[in-house]
Amino acid sequence: MISMRCIGCGAEHPIDEIIYNCERCGDLLEARIEERALMEKIENGGWRLRPLSVWKYREFLPVFNEAKIVTLSEGGTPLYRCERLGKELSIKNLYVKNEGANPTGSFKDRGMTVGVSKALELGVKAVVCASTGNTSASLAAYAAKAGLSCIVLIPAGKVALGKLAQAMMYGATVVSVRGNFDAALRMAVEASKQIGLYLLNSINPFRIEGQKTAAFEICDQLGWRAPDRVVLPVGNGGNITAYWKGFKELKALGLIEKLPKMVGVQAAGASPIADAFAANSATIEPVKNPETIATAIRIGNPVNWKRALNALKESNGTALTVTDDEIIKAQKLLARKEGIFVEPASAASIAGLKKLVENGEVELEETIVCVATGHGLKDPEVAVKACEEIIEIESPEALEKVAKP
Ligand code: F0G
């Protein structure tokens, strides 16, 4: 009834085995709940009355032992209607899904509450991940709550200060890898095999399961209808994969009528998925030395590229790149028009939408949701540098001068 299916050859694997790749062809695995069984479970509609949260949709999630659920109250994040920003971009029905409102300040908590609950169910004692920052902050918190030991591997010198502080404070063993995220991930995968640590990067199918609940919430918040378009920043490609899986599951169950177009936005210096999409290529060309101010998505060899490309194509969506300058401008615009402070990677979705509008690639009447993936306080250094200098004064007269409109 519930299994893990290979995304390449379709081979089925037992759900309670600790594996991340197909034993037949090596491709990634995804959780699959049989539709009829799920339909029976949700038929009476009682779940609809639960408050908004990841676990509102627990029937859709492959965790069986409710006593093992590790939760910090994730999900249930606001979907803001953004009229002032919408006006600026000429979009009438613009929303921002603020995932920075999750317990550790990013969407990763959706995946970790499910992934770490599964880890307890599987009886593991220690967990590991590689991270550009948010995954490590989130895993460290959930491992602490679960009483598991936790090692996080981060690219040396390239993780925003807030995220680093979180992983350290939650008590994870923080290991700095000389090299970029891609090198750190290779090490984490190796460690999971050699040392037997349970891997909680987005190649873990349970992470994707948790993250798909953001798509459920958006439809729920819009009165059980999908938006016309969802715009997401893309790094490793796990989140866009999760959203697309979520929307498709709702459609298959008849809970929504139509699917949205998915838009993936990458930073210009780290854009293998957007480049492959533009070239209409079936594979990606990894970027050797990815570089961007949006360190969260500073990834050159995304593991979920195949599923991310599939989401873009299948949804009739698109991918594009934005420069660091465009990212920072969008970060300030969102903060100053809507009072929503996001980290640079998250602002890529706003910058991407702005570009699409300028290129005439969206209908101005569309209902559009931009996903703000992480909180602005994660990266205070970039924020302070991006803003006007602080004014220093000594006298009330000087203040009067400053205060003049
Ligand atoms: N936005 C933020 C704030 C992120 O932290 C990430 C990924 C993404 C977008 C992209 O999501 O990788 O699923 O395509 N951060 C990972 C990490 C890589 O380690 O925290 P993706």
mmCIF file with all atom_site columns, N, CA and C and ligand atoms in Angstrom, residues 105-108 129-137 163 181 201-202 207-208 211 232-241 266 273 295-297 299 304 343-346 372-375 378, ligand 1:
data_model
loop_
_atom_site.group_PDB
_atom_site.id
_atom_site.type_symbol
_atom_site.label_atom_id
_atom_site.label_alt_id
_atom_site.label_comp_id
_atom_site.label_asym_id
_atom_site.label_entity_id
_atom_site.label_seq_id
_atom_site.pdbx_PDB_ins_code
_atom_site.Cartn_x
_atom_site.Cartn_y
_atom_site.Cartn_z
_atom_site.occupancy
_atom_site.B_iso_or_equiv
_atom_site.pdbx_formal_charge
_atom_site.auth_seq_id
_atom_site.auth_comp_id
_atom_site.auth_asym_id
_atom_site.auth_atom_id
_atom_site.pdbx_PDB_model_num
ATOM   1   N N   . GLY A 1 105 ? 12.692 29.089 11.062  1.00 0.00 ? 105 GLY A N   1
ATOM   2   C CA  . GLY A 1 105 ? 12.793 30.185 10.110  1.00 0.00 ? 105 GLY A CA  1
ATOM   3   C C   . GLY A 1 105 ? 12.935 29.790 8.653   1.00 0.00 ? 105 GLY A C   1
ATOM   4   N N   . SER A 1 106 ? 12.668 28.537 8.314   1.00 0.00 ? 106 SER A N   1
ATOM   5   C CA  . SER A 1 106 ? 12.661 28.171 6.890   1.00 0.00 ? 106 SER A CA  1
ATOM   6   C C   . SER A 1 106 ? 11.740 26.984 6.631   1.00 0.00 ? 106 SER A C   1
ATOM   7   N N   . PHE A 1 107 ? 11.469 26.745 5.331   1.00 0.00 ? 107 PHE A N   1
ATOM   8   C CA  . PHE A 1 107 ? 10.591 25.643 4.912   1.00 0.00 ? 107 PHE A CA  1
ATOM   9   C C   . PHE A 1 107 ? 11.148 24.276 5.268   1.00 0.00 ? 107 PHE A C   1
ATOM   10  N N   . LYS A 1 108 ? 12.434 24.223 5.610   1.00 0.00 ? 108 LYS A N   1
ATOM   11  C CA  . LYS A 1 108 ? 13.067 22.923 5.892   1.00 0.00 ? 108 LYS A CA  1
ATOM   12  C C   . LYS A 1 108 ? 12.376 22.200 7.040   1.00 0.00 ? 108 LYS A C   1
ATOM   13  N N   . CYS A 1 129 ? 23.538 15.646 7.735   1.00 0.00 ? 129 CYS A N   1
ATOM   14  C CA  . CYS A 1 129 ? 23.168 16.310 6.479   1.00 0.00 ? 129 CYS A CA  1
ATOM   15  C C   . CYS A 1 129 ? 24.313 17.212 6.039   1.00 0.00 ? 129 CYS A C   1
ATOM   16  N N   . ALA A 1 130 ? 24.306 17.523 4.750   1.00 0.00 ? 130 ALA A N   1
ATOM   17  C CA  . ALA A 1 130 ? 25.142 18.608 4.237   1.00 0.00 ? 130 ALA A CA  1
ATOM   18  C C   . ALA A 1 130 ? 24.198 19.772 4.049   1.00 0.00 ? 130 ALA A C   1
ATOM   19  N N   . SER A 1 131 ? 24.723 20.997 4.126   1.00 0.00 ? 131 SER A N   1
ATOM   20  C CA  . SER A 1 131 ? 23.783 22.109 4.054   1.00 0.00 ? 131 SER A CA  1
ATOM   21  C C   . SER A 1 131 ? 24.434 23.421 3.689   1.00 0.00 ? 131 SER A C   1
ATOM   22  N N   . THR A 1 132 ? 23.661 24.258 2.973   1.00 0.00 ? 132 THR A N   1
ATOM   23  C CA  . THR A 1 132 ? 24.071 25.642 2.773   1.00 0.00 ? 132 THR A CA  1
ATOM   24  C C   . THR A 1 132 ? 23.609 26.489 3.965   1.00 0.00 ? 132 THR A C   1
ATOM   25  N N   . GLY A 1 133 ? 23.000 25.872 4.960   1.00 0.00 ? 133 GLY A N   1
ATOM   26  C CA  . GLY A 1 133 ? 22.668 26.566 6.205   1.00 0.00 ? 133 GLY A CA  1
ATOM   27  C C   . GLY A 1 133 ? 21.329 26.219 6.812   1.00 0.00 ? 133 GLY A C   1
ATOM   28  N N   . ASN A 1 134 ? 20.265 26.344 6.031   1.00 0.00 ? 134 ASN A N   1
ATOM   29  C CA  . ASN A 1 134 ? 18.935 26.136 6.611   1.00 0.00 ? 134 ASN A CA  1
ATOM   30  C C   . ASN A 1 134 ? 18.642 24.685 6.971   1.00 0.00 ? 134 ASN A C   1
ATOM   31  N N   . THR A 1 135 ? 19.063 23.765 6.119   1.00 0.00 ? 135 THR A N   1
ATOM   32  C CA  . THR A 1 135 ? 18.844 22.350 6.417   1.00 0.00 ? 135 THR A CA  1
ATOM   33  C C   . THR A 1 135 ? 19.543 21.985 7.722   1.00 0.00 ? 135 THR A C   1
ATOM   34  N N   . SER A 1 136 ? 20.755 22.496 7.906   1.00 0.00 ? 136 SER A N   1
ATOM   35  C CA  . SER A 1 136 ? 21.508 22.160 9.119   1.00 0.00 ? 136 SER A CA  1
ATOM   36  C C   . SER A 1 136 ? 20.844 22.761 10.356  1.00 0.00 ? 136 SER A C   1
ATOM   37  N N   . ALA A 1 137 ? 20.344 23.994 10.236  1.00 0.00 ? 137 ALA A N   1
ATOM   38  C CA  . ALA A 1 137 ? 19.668 24.628 11.379  1.00 0.00 ? 137 ALA A CA  1
ATOM   39  C C   . ALA A 1 137 ? 18.437 23.815 11.761  1.00 0.00 ? 137 ALA A C   1
ATOM   40  N N   . LYS A 1 163 ? 22.178 31.148 10.490  1.00 0.00 ? 163 LYS A N   1
ATOM   41  C CA  . LYS A 1 163 ? 22.004 29.698 10.321  1.00 0.00 ? 163 LYS A CA  1
ATOM   42  C C   . LYS A 1 163 ? 23.073 28.936 11.093  1.00 0.00 ? 163 LYS A C   1
ATOM   43  N N   . PHE A 1 181 ? 29.043 23.317 -1.310  1.00 0.00 ? 181 PHE A N   1
ATOM   44  C CA  . PHE A 1 181 ? 27.969 22.437 -0.838  1.00 0.00 ? 181 PHE A CA  1
ATOM   45  C C   . PHE A 1 181 ? 28.014 21.071 -1.524  1.00 0.00 ? 181 PHE A C   1
ATOM   46  N N   . ASN A 1 201 ? 19.255 14.793 3.874   1.00 0.00 ? 201 ASN A N   1
ATOM   47  C CA  . ASN A 1 201 ? 19.180 15.742 2.754   1.00 0.00 ? 201 ASN A CA  1
ATOM   48  C C   . ASN A 1 201 ? 17.946 15.410 1.920   1.00 0.00 ? 201 ASN A C   1
ATOM   49  N N   . SER A 1 202 ? 17.698 16.246 0.888   1.00 0.00 ? 202 SER A N   1
ATOM   50  C CA  . SER A 1 202 ? 16.425 16.062 0.173   1.00 0.00 ? 202 SER A CA  1
ATOM   51  C C   . SER A 1 202 ? 16.419 14.860 -0.770  1.00 0.00 ? 202 SER A C   1
ATOM   52  N N   . ARG A 1 207 ? 11.749 13.717 3.493   1.00 0.00 ? 207 ARG A N   1
ATOM   53  C CA  . ARG A 1 207 ? 11.875 15.180 3.460   1.00 0.00 ? 207 ARG A CA  1
ATOM   54  C C   . ARG A 1 207 ? 10.892 15.763 2.443   1.00 0.00 ? 207 ARG A C   1
ATOM   55  N N   . ILE A 1 208 ? 10.874 15.178 1.267   1.00 0.00 ? 208 ILE A N   1
ATOM   56  C CA  . ILE A 1 208 ? 9.991  15.659 0.192   1.00 0.00 ? 208 ILE A CA  1
ATOM   57  C C   . ILE A 1 208 ? 8.530  15.541 0.631   1.00 0.00 ? 208 ILE A C   1
ATOM   58  N N   . GLN A 1 211 ? 7.659  18.395 2.861   1.00 0.00 ? 211 GLN A N   1
ATOM   59  C CA  . GLN A 1 211 ? 7.660  19.683 2.159   1.00 0.00 ? 211 GLN A CA  1
ATOM   60  C C   . GLN A 1 211 ? 6.475  19.835 1.206   1.00 0.00 ? 211 GLN A C   1
ATOM   61  N N   . LEU A 1 232 ? 9.252  29.744 -7.203  1.00 0.00 ? 232 LEU A N   1
ATOM   62  C CA  . LEU A 1 232 ? 10.116 29.242 -6.127  1.00 0.00 ? 232 LEU A CA  1
ATOM   63  C C   . LEU A 1 232 ? 11.597 29.446 -6.439  1.00 0.00 ? 232 LEU A C   1
ATOM   64  N N   . PRO A 1 233 ? 12.406 29.771 -5.427  1.00 0.00 ? 233 PRO A N   1
ATOM   65  C CA  . PRO A 1 233 ? 13.855 29.713 -5.642  1.00 0.00 ? 233 PRO A CA  1
ATOM   66  C C   . PRO A 1 233 ? 14.290 28.254 -5.689  1.00 0.00 ? 233 PRO A C   1
ATOM   67  N N   . VAL A 1 234 ? 15.257 27.953 -6.544  1.00 0.00 ? 234 VAL A N   1
ATOM   68  C CA  . VAL A 1 234 ? 15.695 26.563 -6.705  1.00 0.00 ? 234 VAL A CA  1
ATOM   69  C C   . VAL A 1 234 ? 17.194 26.441 -6.469  1.00 0.00 ? 234 VAL A C   1
ATOM   70  N N   . GLY A 1 235 ? 17.554 25.495 -5.593  1.00 0.00 ? 235 GLY A N   1
ATOM   71  C CA  . GLY A 1 235 ? 18.965 25.186 -5.342  1.00 0.00 ? 235 GLY A CA  1
ATOM   72  C C   . GLY A 1 235 ? 19.216 23.743 -5.731  1.00 0.00 ? 235 GLY A C   1
ATOM   73  N N   . ASN A 1 236 ? 18.953 22.860 -4.769  1.00 0.00 ? 236 ASN A N   1
ATOM   74  C CA  . ASN A 1 236 ? 19.128 21.429 -4.994  1.00 0.00 ? 236 ASN A CA  1
ATOM   75  C C   . ASN A 1 236 ? 17.923 20.819 -5.726  1.00 0.00 ? 236 ASN A C   1
ATOM   76  N N   . GLY A 1 237 ? 16.851 21.587 -5.843  1.00 0.00 ? 237 GLY A N   1
ATOM   77  C CA  . GLY A 1 237 ? 15.676 21.127 -6.592  1.00 0.00 ? 237 GLY A CA  1
ATOM   78  C C   . GLY A 1 237 ? 14.686 20.295 -5.797  1.00 0.00 ? 237 GLY A C   1
ATOM   79  N N   . GLY A 1 238 ? 14.917 20.142 -4.499  1.00 0.00 ? 238 GLY A N   1
ATOM   80  C CA  . GLY A 1 238 ? 14.015 19.315 -3.688  1.00 0.00 ? 238 GLY A CA  1
ATOM   81  C C   . GLY A 1 238 ? 12.663 19.970 -3.452  1.00 0.00 ? 238 GLY A C   1
ATOM   82  N N   . ASN A 1 239 ? 12.678 21.278 -3.206  1.00 0.00 ? 239 ASN A N   1
ATOM   83  C CA  . ASN A 1 239 ? 11.422 21.928 -2.827  1.00 0.00 ? 239 ASN A CA  1
ATOM   84  C C   . ASN A 1 239 ? 10.448 22.029 -3.996  1.00 0.00 ? 239 ASN A C   1
ATOM   85  N N   . ILE A 1 240 ? 10.937 22.357 -5.173  1.00 0.00 ? 240 ILE A N   1
ATOM   86  C CA  . ILE A 1 240 ? 10.033 22.450 -6.330  1.00 0.00 ? 240 ILE A CA  1
ATOM   87  C C   . ILE A 1 240 ? 9.480  21.048 -6.661  1.00 0.00 ? 240 ILE A C   1
ATOM   88  N N   . THR A 1 241 ? 10.298 20.042 -6.426  1.00 0.00 ? 241 THR A N   1
ATOM   89  C CA  . THR A 1 241 ? 9.862  18.646 -6.587  1.00 0.00 ? 241 THR A CA  1
ATOM   90  C C   . THR A 1 241 ? 8.714  18.346 -5.626  1.00 0.00 ? 241 THR A C   1
ATOM   91  N N   . GLN A 1 266 ? 16.719 30.582 -10.335 1.00 0.00 ? 266 GLN A N   1
ATOM   92  C CA  . GLN A 1 266 ? 18.065 30.316 -9.822  1.00 0.00 ? 266 GLN A CA  1
ATOM   93  C C   . GLN A 1 266 ? 18.916 31.580 -9.890  1.00 0.00 ? 266 GLN A C   1
ATOM   94  N N   . ILE A 1 273 ? 20.036 24.173 -13.486 1.00 0.00 ? 273 ILE A N   1
ATOM   95  C CA  . ILE A 1 273 ? 18.686 23.727 -13.848 1.00 0.00 ? 273 ILE A CA  1
ATOM   96  C C   . ILE A 1 273 ? 18.044 24.719 -14.833 1.00 0.00 ? 273 ILE A C   1
ATOM   97  N N   . THR A 1 295 ? 23.524 32.593 -0.573  1.00 0.00 ? 295 THR A N   1
ATOM   98  C CA  . THR A 1 295 ? 24.317 31.392 -0.273  1.00 0.00 ? 295 THR A CA  1
ATOM   99  C C   . THR A 1 295 ? 23.459 30.136 -0.115  1.00 0.00 ? 295 THR A C   1
ATOM   100 N N   . ALA A 1 296 ? 22.188 30.305 0.235   1.00 0.00 ? 296 ALA A N   1
ATOM   101 C CA  . ALA A 1 296 ? 21.306 29.139 0.405   1.00 0.00 ? 296 ALA A CA  1
ATOM   102 C C   . ALA A 1 296 ? 21.187 28.330 -0.879  1.00 0.00 ? 296 ALA A C   1
ATOM   103 N N   . ILE A 1 297 ? 21.271 29.019 -2.020  1.00 0.00 ? 297 ILE A N   1
ATOM   104 C CA  . ILE A 1 297 ? 21.099 28.325 -3.302  1.00 0.00 ? 297 ILE A CA  1
ATOM   105 C C   . ILE A 1 297 ? 22.399 28.344 -4.126  1.00 0.00 ? 297 ILE A C   1
ATOM   106 N N   . ILE A 1 299 ? 24.571 26.300 -5.293  1.00 0.00 ? 299 ILE A N   1
ATOM   107 C CA  . ILE A 1 299 ? 24.699 24.864 -5.542  1.00 0.00 ? 299 ILE A CA  1
ATOM   108 C C   . ILE A 1 299 ? 24.942 24.643 -7.039  1.00 0.00 ? 299 ILE A C   1
ATOM   109 N N   . ASN A 1 304 ? 18.489 16.813 -7.143  1.00 0.00 ? 304 ASN A N   1
ATOM   110 C CA  . ASN A 1 304 ? 17.108 16.592 -7.595  1.00 0.00 ? 304 ASN A CA  1
ATOM   111 C C   . ASN A 1 304 ? 16.823 17.202 -8.965  1.00 0.00 ? 304 ASN A C   1
ATOM   112 N N   . GLU A 1 343 ? 15.337 36.171 3.448   1.00 0.00 ? 343 GLU A N   1
ATOM   113 C CA  . GLU A 1 343 ? 16.757 36.074 3.116   1.00 0.00 ? 343 GLU A CA  1
ATOM   114 C C   . GLU A 1 343 ? 16.936 36.181 1.593   1.00 0.00 ? 343 GLU A C   1
ATOM   115 N N   . PRO A 1 344 ? 18.174 36.442 1.123   1.00 0.00 ? 344 PRO A N   1
ATOM   116 C CA  . PRO A 1 344 ? 18.377 36.686 -0.309  1.00 0.00 ? 344 PRO A CA  1
ATOM   117 C C   . PRO A 1 344 ? 17.820 35.582 -1.216  1.00 0.00 ? 344 PRO A C   1
ATOM   118 N N   . ALA A 1 345 ? 18.040 34.312 -0.889  1.00 0.00 ? 345 ALA A N   1
ATOM   119 C CA  . ALA A 1 345 ? 17.553 33.225 -1.764  1.00 0.00 ? 345 ALA A CA  1
ATOM   120 C C   . ALA A 1 345 ? 16.049 33.340 -1.973  1.00 0.00 ? 345 ALA A C   1
ATOM   121 N N   . SER A 1 346 ? 15.335 33.679 -0.918  1.00 0.00 ? 346 SER A N   1
ATOM   122 C CA  . SER A 1 346 ? 13.873 33.771 -1.007  1.00 0.00 ? 346 SER A CA  1
ATOM   123 C C   . SER A 1 346 ? 13.452 34.931 -1.904  1.00 0.00 ? 346 SER A C   1
ATOM   124 N N   . ALA A 1 372 ? 8.358  32.503 -0.164  1.00 0.00 ? 372 ALA A N   1
ATOM   125 C CA  . ALA A 1 372 ? 9.466  33.088 0.593   1.00 0.00 ? 372 ALA A CA  1
ATOM   126 C C   . ALA A 1 372 ? 9.982  31.980 1.513   1.00 0.00 ? 372 ALA A C   1
ATOM   127 N N   . THR A 1 373 ? 11.113 31.397 1.125   1.00 0.00 ? 373 THR A N   1
ATOM   128 C CA  . THR A 1 373 ? 11.558 30.144 1.746   1.00 0.00 ? 373 THR A CA  1
ATOM   129 C C   . THR A 1 373 ? 12.232 30.294 3.111   1.00 0.00 ? 373 THR A C   1
ATOM   130 N N   . GLY A 1 374 ? 12.852 31.459 3.369   1.00 0.00 ? 374 GLY A N   1
ATOM   131 C CA  . GLY A 1 374 ? 13.596 31.610 4.623   1.00 0.00 ? 374 GLY A CA  1
ATOM   132 C C   . GLY A 1 374 ? 13.555 33.037 5.160   1.00 0.00 ? 374 GLY A C   1
ATOM   133 N N   . HIS A 1 375 ? 13.651 33.164 6.469   1.00 0.00 ? 375 HIS A N   1
ATOM   134 C CA  . HIS A 1 375 ? 13.546 34.455 7.165   1.00 0.00 ? 375 HIS A CA  1
ATOM   135 C C   . HIS A 1 375 ? 14.757 35.359 6.913   1.00 0.00 ? 375 HIS A C   1
ATOM   136 N N   . LYS A 1 378 ? 18.103 35.341 9.042   1.00 0.00 ? 378 LYS A N   1
ATOM   137 C CA  . LYS A 1 378 ? 19.101 34.286 8.813   1.00 0.00 ? 378 LYS A CA  1
ATOM   138 C C   . LYS A 1 378 ? 20.425 34.880 8.356   1.00 0.00 ? 378 LYS A C   1
HETATM 139 N N1  . F0G B 2 .   ? 15.537 28.854 -0.283  1.00 0.00 ? 1   F0G B N1  1
HETATM 140 C C1  . F0G B 2 .   ? 16.234 28.669 0.848   1.00 0.00 ? 1   F0G B C1  1
HETATM 141 C C2  . F0G B 2 .   ? 16.132 29.714 1.909   1.00 0.00 ? 1   F0G B C2  1
HETATM 142 C C3  . F0G B 2 .   ? 17.012 27.507 1.018   1.00 0.00 ? 1   F0G B C3  1
HETATM 143 O O1  . F0G B 2 .   ? 17.680 27.328 2.156   1.00 0.00 ? 1   F0G B O1  1
HETATM 144 C C4  . F0G B 2 .   ? 17.085 26.561 -0.031  1.00 0.00 ? 1   F0G B C4  1
HETATM 145 C C5  . F0G B 2 .   ? 17.896 25.362 0.099   1.00 0.00 ? 1   F0G B C5  1
HETATM 146 C C6  . F0G B 2 .   ? 16.326 26.811 -1.187  1.00 0.00 ? 1   F0G B C6  1
HETATM 147 C C7  . F0G B 2 .   ? 15.576 27.969 -1.273  1.00 0.00 ? 1   F0G B C7  1
HETATM 148 C C8  . F0G B 2 .   ? 16.315 25.877 -2.342  1.00 0.00 ? 1   F0G B C8  1
HETATM 149 O O2  . F0G B 2 .   ? 15.618 24.709 -2.082  1.00 0.00 ? 1   F0G B O2  1
HETATM 150 O O3  . F0G B 2 .   ? 17.444 23.095 -2.521  1.00 0.00 ? 1   F0G B O3  1
HETATM 151 O O4  . F0G B 2 .   ? 15.083 22.353 -2.319  1.00 0.00 ? 1   F0G B O4  1
HETATM 152 O O5  . F0G B 2 .   ? 15.833 23.649 -4.310  1.00 0.00 ? 1   F0G B O5  1
HETATM 153 N N2  . F0G B 2 .   ? 18.692 25.146 1.051   1.00 0.00 ? 1   F0G B N2  1
HETATM 154 C C9  . F0G B 2 .   ? 19.421 23.898 1.278   1.00 0.00 ? 1   F0G B C9  1
HETATM 155 C C10 . F0G B 2 .   ? 20.110 23.911 2.619   1.00 0.00 ? 1   F0G B C10 1
HETATM 156 C C11 . F0G B 2 .   ? 20.258 23.451 0.155   1.00 0.00 ? 1   F0G B C11 1
HETATM 157 O O6  . F0G B 2 .   ? 21.102 23.193 2.794   1.00 0.00 ? 1   F0G B O6  1
HETATM 158 O O7  . F0G B 2 .   ? 19.655 24.606 3.506   1.00 0.00 ? 1   F0G B O7  1
HETATM 159 P P1  . F0G B 2 .   ? 16.006 23.360 -2.855  1.00 0.00 ? 1   F0G B P1  1
#
